Amino acid sequence: MTIKREKLNSRSITLSMEAPTTLSLPWKTRIFLSLFNTVTYAATRSDGTVNRRLLNFFDLRIPPESKPINGVKTYDVVVDPTRNLWFRVFVPTEDAIEDAPLIFYFHGGGFAFLAPNVKPYDVVCRRMARKVAAVVVSVDYRLAPEYRYPVQHDDCFEVMKFVDVEENRLKWLPENVNVSRCFLAGDSAGGNIAHHLAQRSCEFNFQLLKVIGVVAIQPFFGGEERTNSEKEHEGNPILSLSKTDWYWNVFMPAGEGYNRDHPIINVSGPKAMDISKMDFPATMVFVGGFDLLQDWQKRYYEWLKKSGKEAYMVEYPNMCHGFYAFPELPESEQLMSDVKDFVHMVLKKTTN
């Protein structure tokens, strides 16, 4: 098996190897995926509601820890208690640098599940902060179906505006962080949020904050069409067509005639926004070869390039949706290295 990686300063990054025909994962990963699928399916009701009591029974919530764990300390900041809007800050304590970049992280879960303080996302953001040497702000946005679009995107943008206020930045962020070196990162539904907030940031006049990069990890996009990857990988872990349809149905406002070609879902489709004249930041897209969403993600990458934007893509041919959350997978560690390389490349370009 051979692996070829192009240099980061090219228009795209590829990781290619002989395509496997079956998904191969360690038993530990398979057990977790099976449990996650079982619980989320049991918690999603046919009437479009979620059994939060059942989910809370299985959720393992990690409290903030001022004492560094694996070289990173954490604390929580409340933005608005009336809507339970808060974020968790991950601060690397080893090899701290001046002008550290700031990464806003938006978690996945189909806009309906999970949070910054559940164990998988506490671990993901802790690893990212340590690997990249960046301060990570992980946002807890309100969830569907109790709160529908645009609440999730608005909550996350509200946190960005909160951090942009000098008084808040001085009070809640480390002294060495530089908010003009800001990246938006997210996985799955969070990748969707990262793209749309980067787009929104192009049209908003921040005081201090400047978005210079986007990290879209297996972003959750879709459309009315059923793509080849959606048909071919229907039976793979985490996602199915019925599940993605359910997510979109409980995410979009009810009774208003929306379909999956809405630009919030099909970002590169027939109703896509023209970003060609926007100062849209450099973007890295991560794709898994066993992810049924991969065709939409590849179209997103091609659309960015056709729009004249700096875009990169990394493919992991033998990975399913959500692989980044499993540190036992070598590809998960490689993804963190790729994020680090991308962030440092963009930072170098902006300082030259």
mmCIF file with all atom_site columns, N, CA, C and O in Angstrom, residues 153 191-196 199 219-223 248 260-275 280 296-297 299-301 303-304 307:
data_model
loop_
_atom_site.group_PDB
_atom_site.id
_atom_site.type_symbol
_atom_site.label_atom_id
_atom_site.label_alt_id
_atom_site.label_comp_id
_atom_site.label_asym_id
_atom_site.label_entity_id
_atom_site.label_seq_id
_atom_site.pdbx_PDB_ins_code
_atom_site.Cartn_x
_atom_site.Cartn_y
_atom_site.Cartn_z
_atom_site.occupancy
_atom_site.B_iso_or_equiv
_atom_site.pdbx_formal_charge
_atom_site.auth_seq_id
_atom_site.auth_comp_id
_atom_site.auth_asym_id
_atom_site.auth_atom_id
_atom_site.pdbx_PDB_model_num
ATOM 1   N N  . HIS A 1 153 ? -26.606 28.666 13.929 1.00 0.00 ? 153 HIS A N  1
ATOM 2   C CA . HIS A 1 153 ? -25.627 29.556 13.317 1.00 0.00 ? 153 HIS A CA 1
ATOM 3   C C  . HIS A 1 153 ? -25.581 30.907 14.036 1.00 0.00 ? 153 HIS A C  1
ATOM 4   O O  . HIS A 1 153 ? -24.506 31.479 14.243 1.00 0.00 ? 153 HIS A O  1
ATOM 5   N N  . GLY A 1 191 ? -19.031 21.667 10.710 1.00 0.00 ? 191 GLY A N  1
ATOM 6   C CA . GLY A 1 191 ? -18.364 22.090 9.485  1.00 0.00 ? 191 GLY A CA 1
ATOM 7   C C  . GLY A 1 191 ? -19.267 22.962 8.634  1.00 0.00 ? 191 GLY A C  1
ATOM 8   O O  . GLY A 1 191 ? -18.813 23.913 7.983  1.00 0.00 ? 191 GLY A O  1
ATOM 9   N N  . ASN A 1 192 ? -20.559 22.618 8.633  1.00 0.00 ? 192 ASN A N  1
ATOM 10  C CA . ASN A 1 192 ? -21.552 23.460 7.965  1.00 0.00 ? 192 ASN A CA 1
ATOM 11  C C  . ASN A 1 192 ? -21.567 24.849 8.597  1.00 0.00 ? 192 ASN A C  1
ATOM 12  O O  . ASN A 1 192 ? -21.529 25.873 7.898  1.00 0.00 ? 192 ASN A O  1
ATOM 13  N N  . ILE A 1 193 ? -21.592 24.894 9.918  1.00 0.00 ? 193 ILE A N  1
ATOM 14  C CA . ILE A 1 193 ? -21.611 26.172 10.629 1.00 0.00 ? 193 ILE A CA 1
ATOM 15  C C  . ILE A 1 193 ? -20.346 26.974 10.326 1.00 0.00 ? 193 ILE A C  1
ATOM 16  O O  . ILE A 1 193 ? -20.405 28.188 10.084 1.00 0.00 ? 193 ILE A O  1
ATOM 17  N N  . ALA A 1 194 ? -19.191 26.298 10.320 1.00 0.00 ? 194 ALA A N  1
ATOM 18  C CA . ALA A 1 194 ? -17.925 26.995 10.067 1.00 0.00 ? 194 ALA A CA 1
ATOM 19  C C  . ALA A 1 194 ? -17.942 27.683 8.712  1.00 0.00 ? 194 ALA A C  1
ATOM 20  O O  . ALA A 1 194 ? -17.515 28.839 8.580  1.00 0.00 ? 194 ALA A O  1
ATOM 21  N N  . HIS A 1 195 ? -18.449 26.979 7.678  1.00 0.00 ? 195 HIS A N  1
ATOM 22  C CA . HIS A 1 195 ? -18.511 27.603 6.352  1.00 0.00 ? 195 HIS A CA 1
ATOM 23  C C  . HIS A 1 195 ? -19.415 28.829 6.363  1.00 0.00 ? 195 HIS A C  1
ATOM 24  O O  . HIS A 1 195 ? -19.030 29.904 5.893  1.00 0.00 ? 195 HIS A O  1
ATOM 25  N N  . HIS A 1 196 ? -20.617 28.673 6.876  1.00 0.00 ? 196 HIS A N  1
ATOM 26  C CA . HIS A 1 196 ? -21.587 29.780 6.801  1.00 0.00 ? 196 HIS A CA 1
ATOM 27  C C  . HIS A 1 196 ? -21.173 30.969 7.663  1.00 0.00 ? 196 HIS A C  1
ATOM 28  O O  . HIS A 1 196 ? -21.465 32.119 7.305  1.00 0.00 ? 196 HIS A O  1
ATOM 29  N N  . GLN A 1 199 ? -18.599 32.865 5.754  1.00 0.00 ? 199 GLN A N  1
ATOM 30  C CA . GLN A 1 199 ? -19.304 33.653 4.744  1.00 0.00 ? 199 GLN A CA 1
ATOM 31  C C  . GLN A 1 199 ? -19.919 34.898 5.374  1.00 0.00 ? 199 GLN A C  1
ATOM 32  O O  . GLN A 1 199 ? -19.806 36.017 4.843  1.00 0.00 ? 199 GLN A O  1
ATOM 33  N N  . PRO A 1 219 ? -17.769 18.055 6.529  1.00 0.00 ? 219 PRO A N  1
ATOM 34  C CA . PRO A 1 219 ? -18.918 18.939 6.758  1.00 0.00 ? 219 PRO A CA 1
ATOM 35  C C  . PRO A 1 219 ? -20.231 18.319 6.295  1.00 0.00 ? 219 PRO A C  1
ATOM 36  O O  . PRO A 1 219 ? -20.282 17.580 5.304  1.00 0.00 ? 219 PRO A O  1
ATOM 37  N N  . PHE A 1 220 ? -21.287 18.655 7.019  1.00 0.00 ? 220 PHE A N  1
ATOM 38  C CA . PHE A 1 220 ? -22.634 18.142 6.763  1.00 0.00 ? 220 PHE A CA 1
ATOM 39  C C  . PHE A 1 220 ? -23.327 19.040 5.750  1.00 0.00 ? 220 PHE A C  1
ATOM 40  O O  . PHE A 1 220 ? -23.893 20.073 6.097  1.00 0.00 ? 220 PHE A O  1
ATOM 41  N N  . PHE A 1 221 ? -23.259 18.644 4.485  1.00 0.00 ? 221 PHE A N  1
ATOM 42  C CA . PHE A 1 221 ? -23.980 19.295 3.406  1.00 0.00 ? 221 PHE A CA 1
ATOM 43  C C  . PHE A 1 221 ? -24.894 18.262 2.749  1.00 0.00 ? 221 PHE A C  1
ATOM 44  O O  . PHE A 1 221 ? -24.770 17.063 2.988  1.00 0.00 ? 221 PHE A O  1
ATOM 45  N N  . GLY A 1 222 ? -25.798 18.725 1.894  1.00 0.00 ? 222 GLY A N  1
ATOM 46  C CA . GLY A 1 222 ? -26.689 17.791 1.214  1.00 0.00 ? 222 GLY A CA 1
ATOM 47  C C  . GLY A 1 222 ? -27.411 18.457 0.071  1.00 0.00 ? 222 GLY A C  1
ATOM 48  O O  . GLY A 1 222 ? -27.058 19.556 -0.357 1.00 0.00 ? 222 GLY A O  1
ATOM 49  N N  . GLY A 1 223 ? -28.457 17.798 -0.403 1.00 0.00 ? 223 GLY A N  1
ATOM 50  C CA . GLY A 1 223 ? -29.245 18.326 -1.505 1.00 0.00 ? 223 GLY A CA 1
ATOM 51  C C  . GLY A 1 223 ? -30.375 17.373 -1.846 1.00 0.00 ? 223 GLY A C  1
ATOM 52  O O  . GLY A 1 223 ? -30.482 16.272 -1.290 1.00 0.00 ? 223 GLY A O  1
ATOM 53  N N  . TRP A 1 248 ? -32.129 16.974 8.699  1.00 0.00 ? 248 TRP A N  1
ATOM 54  C CA . TRP A 1 248 ? -32.520 18.161 7.934  1.00 0.00 ? 248 TRP A CA 1
ATOM 55  C C  . TRP A 1 248 ? -33.969 18.547 8.228  1.00 0.00 ? 248 TRP A C  1
ATOM 56  O O  . TRP A 1 248 ? -34.291 19.732 8.332  1.00 0.00 ? 248 TRP A O  1
ATOM 57  N N  . ARG A 1 260 ? -34.054 20.385 0.457  1.00 0.00 ? 260 ARG A N  1
ATOM 58  C CA . ARG A 1 260 ? -32.624 20.194 0.725  1.00 0.00 ? 260 ARG A CA 1
ATOM 59  C C  . ARG A 1 260 ? -31.720 20.951 -0.251 1.00 0.00 ? 260 ARG A C  1
ATOM 60  O O  . ARG A 1 260 ? -30.493 20.873 -0.128 1.00 0.00 ? 260 ARG A O  1
ATOM 61  N N  . ASP A 1 261 ? -32.283 21.674 -1.195 1.00 0.00 ? 261 ASP A N  1
ATOM 62  C CA . ASP A 1 261 ? -31.467 22.532 -2.046 1.00 0.00 ? 261 ASP A CA 1
ATOM 63  C C  . ASP A 1 261 ? -31.389 23.965 -1.510 1.00 0.00 ? 261 ASP A C  1
ATOM 64  O O  . ASP A 1 261 ? -30.859 24.850 -2.178 1.00 0.00 ? 261 ASP A O  1
ATOM 65  N N  . HIS A 1 262 ? -31.912 24.172 -0.308 1.00 0.00 ? 262 HIS A N  1
ATOM 66  C CA . HIS A 1 262 ? -31.727 25.460 0.358  1.00 0.00 ? 262 HIS A CA 1
ATOM 67  C C  . HIS A 1 262 ? -30.223 25.685 0.519  1.00 0.00 ? 262 HIS A C  1
ATOM 68  O O  . HIS A 1 262 ? -29.470 24.750 0.838  1.00 0.00 ? 262 HIS A O  1
ATOM 69  N N  . PRO A 1 263 ? -29.722 26.920 0.322  1.00 0.00 ? 263 PRO A N  1
ATOM 70  C CA . PRO A 1 263 ? -28.272 27.159 0.365  1.00 0.00 ? 263 PRO A CA 1
ATOM 71  C C  . PRO A 1 263 ? -27.615 26.874 1.705  1.00 0.00 ? 263 PRO A C  1
ATOM 72  O O  . PRO A 1 263 ? -26.398 26.705 1.761  1.00 0.00 ? 263 PRO A O  1
ATOM 73  N N  . ILE A 1 264 ? -28.385 26.800 2.788  1.00 0.00 ? 264 ILE A N  1
ATOM 74  C CA . ILE A 1 264 ? -27.785 26.445 4.072  1.00 0.00 ? 264 ILE A CA 1
ATOM 75  C C  . ILE A 1 264 ? -27.401 24.975 4.083  1.00 0.00 ? 264 ILE A C  1
ATOM 76  O O  . ILE A 1 264 ? -26.505 24.546 4.831  1.00 0.00 ? 264 ILE A O  1
ATOM 77  N N  . ILE A 1 265 ? -28.058 24.167 3.223  1.00 0.00 ? 265 ILE A N  1
ATOM 78  C CA . ILE A 1 265 ? -27.790 22.723 3.126  1.00 0.00 ? 265 ILE A CA 1
ATOM 79  C C  . ILE A 1 265 ? -26.919 22.421 1.919  1.00 0.00 ? 265 ILE A C  1
ATOM 80  O O  . ILE A 1 265 ? -25.855 21.818 2.032  1.00 0.00 ? 265 ILE A O  1
ATOM 81  N N  . ASN A 1 266 ? -27.376 22.849 0.744  1.00 0.00 ? 266 ASN A N  1
ATOM 82  C CA . ASN A 1 266 ? -26.654 22.610 -0.506 1.00 0.00 ? 266 ASN A CA 1
ATOM 83  C C  . ASN A 1 266 ? -25.865 23.871 -0.843 1.00 0.00 ? 266 ASN A C  1
ATOM 84  O O  . ASN A 1 266 ? -26.269 24.677 -1.672 1.00 0.00 ? 266 ASN A O  1
ATOM 85  N N  . VAL A 1 267 ? -24.722 24.036 -0.201 1.00 0.00 ? 267 VAL A N  1
ATOM 86  C CA . VAL A 1 267 ? -23.978 25.299 -0.291 1.00 0.00 ? 267 VAL A CA 1
ATOM 87  C C  . VAL A 1 267 ? -23.437 25.568 -1.686 1.00 0.00 ? 267 VAL A C  1
ATOM 88  O O  . VAL A 1 267 ? -23.222 26.727 -2.064 1.00 0.00 ? 267 VAL A O  1
ATOM 89  N N  . SER A 1 268 ? -23.219 24.499 -2.466 1.00 0.00 ? 268 SER A N  1
ATOM 90  C CA . SER A 1 268 ? -22.655 24.677 -3.811 1.00 0.00 ? 268 SER A CA 1
ATOM 91  C C  . SER A 1 268 ? -23.673 24.363 -4.895 1.00 0.00 ? 268 SER A C  1
ATOM 92  O O  . SER A 1 268 ? -23.318 24.162 -6.054 1.00 0.00 ? 268 SER A O  1
ATOM 93  N N  . GLY A 1 269 ? -24.965 24.313 -4.526 1.00 0.00 ? 269 GLY A N  1
ATOM 94  C CA . GLY A 1 269 ? -26.019 23.906 -5.450 1.00 0.00 ? 269 GLY A CA 1
ATOM 95  C C  . GLY A 1 269 ? -26.606 25.040 -6.262 1.00 0.00 ? 269 GLY A C  1
ATOM 96  O O  . GLY A 1 269 ? -26.011 26.125 -6.386 1.00 0.00 ? 269 GLY A O  1
ATOM 97  N N  . PRO A 1 270 ? -27.802 24.829 -6.799 1.00 0.00 ? 270 PRO A N  1
ATOM 98  C CA . PRO A 1 270 ? -28.415 25.804 -7.711 1.00 0.00 ? 270 PRO A CA 1
ATOM 99  C C  . PRO A 1 270 ? -28.742 27.147 -7.070 1.00 0.00 ? 270 PRO A C  1
ATOM 100 O O  . PRO A 1 270 ? -28.864 28.153 -7.761 1.00 0.00 ? 270 PRO A O  1
ATOM 101 N N  . LYS A 1 271 ? -28.872 27.171 -5.736 1.00 0.00 ? 271 LYS A N  1
ATOM 102 C CA . LYS A 1 271 ? -29.191 28.424 -5.042 1.00 0.00 ? 271 LYS A CA 1
ATOM 103 C C  . LYS A 1 271 ? -27.989 28.958 -4.251 1.00 0.00 ? 271 LYS A C  1
ATOM 104 O O  . LYS A 1 271 ? -28.143 29.791 -3.356 1.00 0.00 ? 271 LYS A O  1
ATOM 105 N N  . ALA A 1 272 ? -26.801 28.486 -4.599 1.00 0.00 ? 272 ALA A N  1
ATOM 106 C CA . ALA A 1 272 ? -25.591 28.861 -3.854 1.00 0.00 ? 272 ALA A CA 1
ATOM 107 C C  . ALA A 1 272 ? -25.347 30.362 -3.915 1.00 0.00 ? 272 ALA A C  1
ATOM 108 O O  . ALA A 1 272 ? -25.607 31.017 -4.934 1.00 0.00 ? 272 ALA A O  1
ATOM 109 N N  . MET A 1 273 ? -24.809 30.892 -2.827 1.00 0.00 ? 273 MET A N  1
ATOM 110 C CA . MET A 1 273 ? -24.432 32.299 -2.798 1.00 0.00 ? 273 MET A CA 1
ATOM 111 C C  . MET A 1 273 ? -23.163 32.500 -3.619 1.00 0.00 ? 273 MET A C  1
ATOM 112 O O  . MET A 1 273 ? -22.264 31.653 -3.622 1.00 0.00 ? 273 MET A O  1
ATOM 113 N N  . ASP A 1 274 ? -23.087 33.617 -4.296 1.00 0.00 ? 274 ASP A N  1
ATOM 114 C CA . ASP A 1 274 ? -21.895 33.951 -5.062 1.00 0.00 ? 274 ASP A CA 1
ATOM 115 C C  . ASP A 1 274 ? -20.846 34.532 -4.112 1.00 0.00 ? 274 ASP A C  1
ATOM 116 O O  . ASP A 1 274 ? -21.012 35.623 -3.580 1.00 0.00 ? 274 ASP A O  1
ATOM 117 N N  . ILE A 1 275 ? -19.777 33.770 -3.893 1.00 0.00 ? 275 ILE A N  1
ATOM 118 C CA . ILE A 1 275 ? -18.720 34.237 -2.991 1.00 0.00 ? 275 ILE A CA 1
ATOM 119 C C  . ILE A 1 275 ? -17.484 34.705 -3.762 1.00 0.00 ? 275 ILE A C  1
ATOM 120 O O  . ILE A 1 275 ? -16.459 35.016 -3.147 1.00 0.00 ? 275 ILE A O  1
ATOM 121 N N  . PHE A 1 280 ? -13.171 35.496 1.033  1.00 0.00 ? 280 PHE A N  1
ATOM 122 C CA . PHE A 1 280 ? -13.423 34.250 1.766  1.00 0.00 ? 280 PHE A CA 1
ATOM 123 C C  . PHE A 1 280 ? -12.084 33.622 2.150  1.00 0.00 ? 280 PHE A C  1
ATOM 124 O O  . PHE A 1 280 ? -11.171 33.533 1.340  1.00 0.00 ? 280 PHE A O  1
ATOM 125 N N  . TRP A 1 296 ? -20.871 15.396 -1.558 1.00 0.00 ? 296 TRP A N  1
ATOM 126 C CA . TRP A 1 296 ? -21.229 16.785 -1.270 1.00 0.00 ? 296 TRP A CA 1
ATOM 127 C C  . TRP A 1 296 ? -19.999 17.579 -0.816 1.00 0.00 ? 296 TRP A C  1
ATOM 128 O O  . TRP A 1 296 ? -19.831 18.751 -1.172 1.00 0.00 ? 296 TRP A O  1
ATOM 129 N N  . GLN A 1 297 ? -19.135 16.935 -0.041 1.00 0.00 ? 297 GLN A N  1
ATOM 130 C CA . GLN A 1 297 ? -17.926 17.604 0.448  1.00 0.00 ? 297 GLN A CA 1
ATOM 131 C C  . GLN A 1 297 ? -16.955 17.897 -0.690 1.00 0.00 ? 297 GLN A C  1
ATOM 132 O O  . GLN A 1 297 ? -16.340 18.967 -0.734 1.00 0.00 ? 297 GLN A O  1
ATOM 133 N N  . ARG A 1 299 ? -17.821 18.306 -3.844 1.00 0.00 ? 299 ARG A N  1
ATOM 134 C CA . ARG A 1 299 ? -18.435 19.377 -4.627 1.00 0.00 ? 299 ARG A CA 1
ATOM 135 C C  . ARG A 1 299 ? -18.181 20.746 -3.970 1.00 0.00 ? 299 ARG A C  1
ATOM 136 O O  . ARG A 1 299 ? -17.959 21.748 -4.662 1.00 0.00 ? 299 ARG A O  1
ATOM 137 N N  . TYR A 1 300 ? -18.236 20.765 -2.658 1.00 0.00 ? 300 TYR A N  1
ATOM 138 C CA . TYR A 1 300 ? -17.949 22.000 -1.913 1.00 0.00 ? 300 TYR A CA 1
ATOM 139 C C  . TYR A 1 300 ? -16.534 22.476 -2.208 1.00 0.00 ? 300 TYR A C  1
ATOM 140 O O  . TYR A 1 300 ? -16.305 23.659 -2.512 1.00 0.00 ? 300 TYR A O  1
ATOM 141 N N  . TYR A 1 301 ? -15.580 21.563 -2.143 1.00 0.00 ? 301 TYR A N  1
ATOM 142 C CA . TYR A 1 301 ? -14.178 21.890 -2.428 1.00 0.00 ? 301 TYR A CA 1
ATOM 143 C C  . TYR A 1 301 ? -14.020 22.412 -3.855 1.00 0.00 ? 301 TYR A C  1
ATOM 144 O O  . TYR A 1 301 ? -13.366 23.443 -4.078 1.00 0.00 ? 301 TYR A O  1
ATOM 145 N N  . TRP A 1 303 ? -16.319 23.750 -5.721 1.00 0.00 ? 303 TRP A N  1
ATOM 146 C CA . TRP A 1 303 ? -17.037 25.029 -5.813 1.00 0.00 ? 303 TRP A CA 1
ATOM 147 C C  . TRP A 1 303 ? -16.187 26.172 -5.268 1.00 0.00 ? 303 TRP A C  1
ATOM 148 O O  . TRP A 1 303 ? -16.146 27.271 -5.856 1.00 0.00 ? 303 TRP A O  1
ATOM 149 N N  . LEU A 1 304 ? -15.485 25.921 -4.168 1.00 0.00 ? 304 LEU A N  1
ATOM 150 C CA . LEU A 1 304 ? -14.585 26.943 -3.631 1.00 0.00 ? 304 LEU A CA 1
ATOM 151 C C  . LEU A 1 304 ? -13.514 27.314 -4.646 1.00 0.00 ? 304 LEU A C  1
ATOM 152 O O  . LEU A 1 304 ? -13.220 28.490 -4.870 1.00 0.00 ? 304 LEU A O  1
ATOM 153 N N  . SER A 1 307 ? -14.836 29.281 -7.471 1.00 0.00 ? 307 SER A N  1
ATOM 154 C CA . SER A 1 307 ? -15.150 30.645 -7.021 1.00 0.00 ? 307 SER A CA 1
ATOM 155 C C  . SER A 1 307 ? -13.890 31.479 -6.824 1.00 0.00 ? 307 SER A C  1
ATOM 156 O O  . SER A 1 307 ? -13.959 32.626 -6.382 1.00 0.00 ? 307 SER A O  1
#
